[in-house]
């Protein structure tokens, strides 16, 4: 495609509708989400979007392409704050502003961007590329009431950016995102939920990704960077593998550190940097994720699932699961089975 596809003052679902029309694809609409499969003449994969409350929207580009694409976004009335996460091949963002060079976003990098109401920006996708992008748009006027929970720990410059409700001022920041964000994005992309559960799951993951990004930005601004060399990274990845391999019998932190040959402090520091959580919180997160998977994919009862993830107290497991997913394990399992049965009917 030689000419850019232009989008002016339209939201994520409308972007998807216009792209589907341009590409000659059929829309798939489900529970507030819209999307379509990329036609074979252009490549293979999916593009979809979700619109949530408080002015938060996501657009997912997850495909391989045989054609060059240019998508031009213009917001002369209200410019959202946009966060672009790249897990695939490198892409470029061209800004209309002549004082700003083209921005290249490499794998594992994110871009915080507000082009202002004066300029547009073009997302450039090269032919023969594997594209895996998550774009979160935040319409700050709608987001205003929700932002209060972030303000007390937020960098003053970022507070000013969020309070620029109509997006009058230009801003951008590019950095590498930690593995914690990569894991969250992969969970979002790999979700097998549908309908109601899909909407709830994607909204929760989107907010978790956004909150972690804000914290990452503040850490970078405040000089709290933490260097991990290749040898150190391999040891942390070994610990991650040990935890995921046998959630029923996860070793203690001291034992984990000894198994890979680093001290406990370095283990804790490394996990905090990579995943934005402590080792214990990471283990708990993995246990709850595995429990949800078992509730959806097996006929094991609650006691059996609790034992499978190394939690001996059924009541504690139920309490913890409710904290994560808003439902007891039993109610979650019933809701999931009911929805699947209604689809099969």
Coordinates of C-alpha atoms in Angstrom, one line a residue:
X1 CA 0.0 0.0 0.0
X2 CA 1.6 3.2 -1.2
X3 CA -0.8 5.8 0.3
X4 CA -1.3 5.9 4.1
X5 CA -4.7 5.0 5.5
X6 CA -6.0 8.1 7.4
X7 CA -7.8 8.1 10.7
X8 CA -9.0 11.4 12.1
X9 CA -10.6 11.8 15.6
X10 CA -11.9 8.2 15.7
X11 CA -11.7 5.6 18.4
X12 CA -10.2 2.1 18.4
X13 CA -13.3 0.2 17.2
X14 CA -13.9 2.7 14.4
X15 CA -10.2 2.3 13.4
X16 CA -10.8 -1.5 13.1
X17 CA -14.0 -0.9 11.1
X18 CA -12.2 1.3 8.6
X19 CA -9.2 -1.1 8.3
X20 CA -11.6 -4.0 7.7
X21 CA -13.3 -2.0 5.0
X22 CA -10.0 -0.9 3.4
X23 CA -8.7 -4.5 3.4
X24 CA -12.0 -6.1 2.3
X25 CA -12.2 -8.2 5.5
X26 CA -15.3 -9.4 7.5
X27 CA -15.6 -8.0 11.0
X28 CA -16.0 -10.2 14.1
X29 CA -17.9 -8.4 16.9
X30 CA -18.0 -9.8 20.4
X31 CA -18.7 -8.3 23.8
X32 CA -17.4 -4.8 23.0
X33 CA -14.5 -6.1 20.9
X34 CA -14.1 -5.8 17.2
X35 CA -11.6 -7.5 14.9
X36 CA -10.9 -9.3 11.7
X37 CA -8.5 -11.8 10.2
X38 CA -6.0 -10.2 7.7
X39 CA -6.8 -11.3 4.1
X40 CA -4.3 -13.7 2.6
X41 CA -3.3 -11.1 0.0
X42 CA -1.9 -8.9 2.8
X43 CA -0.5 -11.6 5.1
X44 CA -1.8 -13.7 8.0
X45 CA -3.0 -12.9 11.5
X46 CA -5.5 -10.7 13.3
X47 CA -6.2 -7.1 14.2
X48 CA -8.7 -6.3 16.9
X49 CA -9.7 -3.7 19.5
X50 CA -11.5 -3.3 22.8
X51 CA -13.0 -0.2 24.3
X52 CA -13.4 0.0 28.1
X53 CA -14.6 2.4 30.7
X54 CA -12.7 5.5 31.8
X55 CA -11.5 6.3 28.3
X56 CA -9.1 3.3 28.0
X57 CA -8.9 1.4 24.6
X58 CA -6.6 -1.3 23.2
X59 CA -5.7 -2.2 19.7
X60 CA -3.8 -5.4 18.9
X61 CA -1.8 -5.9 15.7
X62 CA -0.7 -9.6 15.7
X63 CA 0.2 -10.7 12.2
X64 CA 2.8 -11.3 9.5
X65 CA 2.5 -9.1 6.5
X66 CA 3.5 -9.3 2.8
X67 CA 2.7 -5.6 2.2
X68 CA 4.0 -2.3 3.4
X69 CA 1.3 -0.5 5.5
X70 CA 1.2 3.1 6.7
X71 CA -1.5 4.2 9.2
X72 CA -1.8 7.9 9.8
X73 CA -3.5 9.1 13.0
X74 CA -4.7 12.6 13.5
X75 CA -6.5 14.1 16.5
X76 CA -7.2 17.8 16.0
X77 CA -10.0 17.9 18.7
X78 CA -8.9 15.5 21.5
X79 CA -5.5 13.7 21.4
X80 CA -5.2 10.6 23.5
X81 CA -2.1 9.5 25.3
X82 CA -0.9 6.5 23.4
X83 CA 1.3 3.7 24.6
X84 CA 2.8 1.4 21.9
X85 CA 4.4 -1.9 23.0
X86 CA 6.4 -3.8 20.5
X87 CA 7.0 -7.6 20.7
X88 CA 7.6 -8.2 17.0
X89 CA 9.9 -6.8 14.3
X90 CA 11.0 -3.2 14.5
X91 CA 8.6 -0.5 13.4
X92 CA 8.8 3.3 12.7
X93 CA 6.7 6.2 13.9
X94 CA 6.9 9.3 11.7
X95 CA 5.8 12.5 13.2
X96 CA 4.5 15.5 11.2
X97 CA 6.4 17.8 13.5
X98 CA 9.5 18.8 11.5
X99 CA 11.6 19.2 14.6
X100 CA 11.3 15.5 15.6
X101 CA 13.1 12.7 13.9
X102 CA 11.4 9.4 12.9
X103 CA 11.1 7.2 16.0
X104 CA 12.2 3.5 15.7
X105 CA 10.6 1.1 18.1
X106 CA 12.6 -2.1 18.4
X107 CA 11.5 -5.4 20.0
X108 CA 10.8 -5.1 23.8
X109 CA 10.5 -1.3 23.6
X110 CA 7.5 0.9 24.4
X111 CA 6.7 4.4 23.3
X112 CA 4.6 6.8 25.3
X113 CA 3.3 9.3 22.8
X114 CA 1.0 12.3 22.6
X115 CA 1.5 14.1 19.3
X116 CA -0.8 17.0 20.4
X117 CA -3.8 18.3 18.5
X118 CA -1.5 20.0 16.1
X119 CA 0.3 17.1 14.5
X120 CA -0.4 13.6 13.2
X121 CA 1.8 10.5 13.4
X122 CA 2.2 7.6 11.0
X123 CA 2.7 4.0 12.0
X124 CA 5.0 2.5 9.4
X125 CA 4.9 -1.3 8.9
X126 CA 7.4 -2.8 6.5
X127 CA 6.6 -5.7 4.1
X128 CA 7.6 -9.2 5.2
X129 CA 7.5 -8.3 8.9
X130 CA 6.2 -10.2 11.9
X131 CA 4.1 -7.6 13.7
X132 CA 3.1 -7.9 17.4
X133 CA 1.9 -4.6 18.8
X134 CA -0.3 -3.6 21.6
X135 CA -1.6 0.0 21.5
X136 CA -3.3 1.4 24.6
X137 CA -5.0 4.8 24.1
X138 CA -6.0 6.8 27.1
X139 CA -8.6 9.6 26.7
X140 CA -7.5 11.7 29.6
X141 CA -10.8 13.6 30.2
X142 CA -12.6 10.3 30.7
X143 CA -9.6 8.9 32.7
X144 CA -9.5 11.8 35.1
X145 CA -11.6 10.2 37.9
X146 CA -9.5 7.0 37.7
X147 CA -6.2 8.8 37.8
X148 CA -6.5 9.7 41.5
X149 CA -5.3 6.3 42.5
X150 CA -2.0 6.8 40.6
X151 CA -1.2 10.4 41.6
X152 CA 0.5 10.0 45.0
X153 CA 3.3 8.0 43.5
X154 CA 3.5 9.5 40.0
X155 CA 6.3 11.6 38.6
X156 CA 5.2 15.3 38.5
X157 CA 5.9 15.5 34.8
X158 CA 3.6 12.5 34.1
X159 CA 0.9 14.1 36.3
X160 CA 1.0 17.1 34.1
X161 CA 0.8 14.9 31.0
X162 CA -2.3 13.1 32.4
X163 CA -3.9 16.4 33.3
X164 CA -3.5 17.7 29.8
X165 CA -7.1 16.5 29.2
X166 CA -7.5 17.4 25.5
X167 CA -3.9 16.5 24.6
X168 CA -2.8 20.0 23.6
X169 CA 0.9 19.5 24.4
X170 CA 3.3 17.2 22.6
X171 CA 5.2 14.5 24.5
X172 CA 7.0 11.2 23.8
X173 CA 9.2 8.8 25.8
X174 CA 10.8 5.6 24.5
X175 CA 12.3 2.9 26.7
X176 CA 12.8 -0.9 27.0
X177 CA 10.0 -2.6 29.0
X178 CA 10.7 -5.2 31.7
X179 CA 9.9 -8.8 31.3
X180 CA 6.9 -8.4 33.6
X181 CA 5.2 -6.4 30.9
X182 CA 6.2 -8.9 28.2
X183 CA 4.6 -11.6 30.3
X184 CA 1.4 -9.6 30.8
X185 CA 1.1 -8.9 27.1
X186 CA 1.7 -12.5 26.1
X187 CA -1.0 -13.5 28.6
X188 CA -3.4 -11.0 27.0
X189 CA -2.6 -12.2 23.5
X190 CA -2.8 -15.9 24.3
X191 CA -6.1 -15.7 26.2
X192 CA -8.6 -18.4 25.2
X193 CA -11.5 -16.7 27.0
X194 CA -14.5 -15.7 25.0
X195 CA -17.5 -13.3 25.4
X196 CA -18.0 -12.0 28.9
X197 CA -14.9 -13.7 30.4
X198 CA -12.7 -12.4 27.5
X199 CA -13.8 -8.8 28.1
X200 CA -13.2 -9.0 31.8
X201 CA -9.8 -10.7 31.3
X202 CA -8.5 -8.2 28.7
X203 CA -9.6 -5.2 30.7
X204 CA -7.9 -6.5 33.8
X205 CA -4.7 -7.2 31.9
X206 CA -4.8 -3.9 30.1
X207 CA -5.0 -2.0 33.4
X208 CA -2.2 -4.1 34.9
X209 CA 0.0 -3.4 31.8
X210 CA -0.7 0.3 32.1
X211 CA 0.0 0.5 35.8
X212 CA 3.3 -1.4 35.4
X213 CA 4.3 0.9 32.5
X214 CA 3.7 4.0 34.7
X215 CA 5.9 2.5 37.4
X216 CA 8.6 1.6 34.9
X217 CA 8.5 5.2 33.5
X218 CA 8.8 6.6 37.0
X219 CA 11.7 4.3 37.8
X220 CA 13.5 5.4 34.7
X221 CA 12.9 9.1 35.4
X222 CA 14.1 8.7 39.0
X223 CA 17.3 6.9 38.0
X224 CA 16.4 3.6 39.5
X225 CA 17.7 1.6 36.6
X226 CA 19.1 -1.9 37.3
X227 CA 21.6 -3.6 35.1
X228 CA 21.3 -7.3 34.4
X229 CA 24.1 -8.9 32.3
X230 CA 23.6 -12.1 30.3
X231 CA 24.9 -14.4 33.0
X232 CA 22.7 -12.9 35.7
X233 CA 19.7 -13.0 33.3
X234 CA 20.2 -16.7 32.6
X235 CA 20.2 -17.4 36.4
X236 CA 16.9 -15.5 36.8
X237 CA 15.4 -17.3 33.9
X238 CA 16.5 -20.6 35.5
X239 CA 14.6 -19.7 38.7
X240 CA 11.6 -18.8 36.6
X241 CA 11.7 -22.2 35.0
X242 CA 12.1 -24.0 38.3
X243 CA 9.0 -22.2 39.7
X244 CA 6.8 -22.9 36.7
X245 CA 7.9 -26.5 36.4
X246 CA 6.6 -27.7 39.7
X247 CA 4.2 -25.2 41.4
X248 CA 3.2 -28.0 43.9
X249 CA 6.7 -28.1 45.4
X250 CA 8.3 -24.7 44.8
X251 CA 11.6 -24.5 46.8
X252 CA 12.1 -21.7 49.3
X253 CA 13.8 -18.5 48.2
X254 CA 17.0 -19.6 49.9
X255 CA 16.9 -22.9 48.1
X256 CA 16.1 -21.2 44.7
X257 CA 19.1 -18.9 45.1
X258 CA 21.4 -21.8 46.0
X259 CA 20.2 -23.9 43.0
X260 CA 21.2 -21.3 40.5
X261 CA 24.3 -20.0 42.3
X262 CA 23.3 -16.4 43.4
X263 CA 22.6 -14.9 46.8
X264 CA 19.0 -14.2 48.0
X265 CA 19.3 -10.4 47.7
X266 CA 20.4 -10.6 44.0
X267 CA 17.6 -13.0 43.3
X268 CA 15.0 -10.6 44.9
X269 CA 16.5 -7.6 43.2
X270 CA 16.5 -9.3 39.8
X271 CA 12.9 -10.5 40.1
X272 CA 11.8 -7.0 41.2
X273 CA 13.4 -5.6 38.1
X274 CA 12.2 -8.2 35.6
X275 CA 8.7 -8.8 36.9
X276 CA 8.0 -5.8 39.1
X277 CA 7.0 -8.1 41.9
X278 CA 8.9 -10.0 44.7
X279 CA 9.7 -13.7 44.2
X280 CA 6.9 -14.7 46.6
X281 CA 4.4 -12.6 44.7
X282 CA 5.6 -14.0 41.4
X283 CA 5.1 -17.5 42.8
X284 CA 1.6 -16.6 44.0
X285 CA 0.7 -15.1 40.6
X286 CA 1.8 -18.3 38.9
X287 CA -0.2 -20.5 41.3
X288 CA -3.4 -18.4 40.7
X289 CA -2.9 -18.5 36.9
X290 CA -2.4 -22.3 37.0
X291 CA -5.5 -22.7 39.2
X292 CA -7.6 -20.7 36.7
X293 CA -6.3 -22.9 33.9
X294 CA -7.2 -26.1 35.8
X295 CA -10.7 -24.8 36.6
X296 CA -11.3 -24.2 32.9
X297 CA -9.7 -27.3 31.4
X298 CA -10.2 -30.1 33.9
X299 CA -12.9 -31.7 36.1
X300 CA -10.7 -31.6 39.2
X301 CA -12.5 -30.4 42.3
X302 CA -11.4 -27.4 44.4
X303 CA -9.4 -29.5 46.9
X304 CA -7.5 -31.3 44.1
X305 CA -6.7 -28.0 42.3
X306 CA -5.5 -26.4 45.6
X307 CA -3.2 -29.4 46.1
X308 CA -1.9 -29.3 42.5
X309 CA -0.6 -25.7 43.1
X310 CA 0.9 -26.4 46.5
X311 CA -1.7 -24.7 48.7
X312 CA -2.8 -27.1 51.5
X313 CA -5.7 -24.9 52.8
X314 CA -8.8 -24.9 50.7
X315 CA -10.2 -21.8 52.5
X316 CA -7.0 -19.9 51.9
X317 CA -6.9 -20.9 48.2
X318 CA -10.5 -19.7 47.8
X319 CA -9.8 -16.4 49.5
X320 CA -6.7 -15.8 47.4
X321 CA -8.5 -16.8 44.1
X322 CA -11.3 -14.4 44.9
X323 CA -8.8 -11.6 45.4
X324 CA -7.4 -12.2 42.0
X325 CA -10.5 -12.9 39.9
X326 CA -13.4 -11.5 41.9
X327 CA -15.2 -14.9 42.2
X328 CA -14.7 -18.0 44.3
X329 CA -13.1 -20.9 42.5
X330 CA -16.4 -22.8 42.5
X331 CA -18.4 -19.9 41.1
X332 CA -15.7 -19.2 38.5
X333 CA -15.8 -22.8 37.3
X334 CA -19.6 -22.8 37.1
X335 CA -19.7 -19.5 35.2
X336 CA -17.1 -20.8 32.7
X337 CA -18.9 -24.1 32.1
X338 CA -22.3 -22.3 31.7
X339 CA -20.8 -20.0 29.1
X340 CA -19.2 -22.8 27.2
X341 CA -22.5 -24.8 27.3
X342 CA -24.5 -21.9 25.9
X343 CA -22.1 -21.6 23.0
X344 CA -22.4 -25.3 22.2
X345 CA -26.2 -25.2 22.3

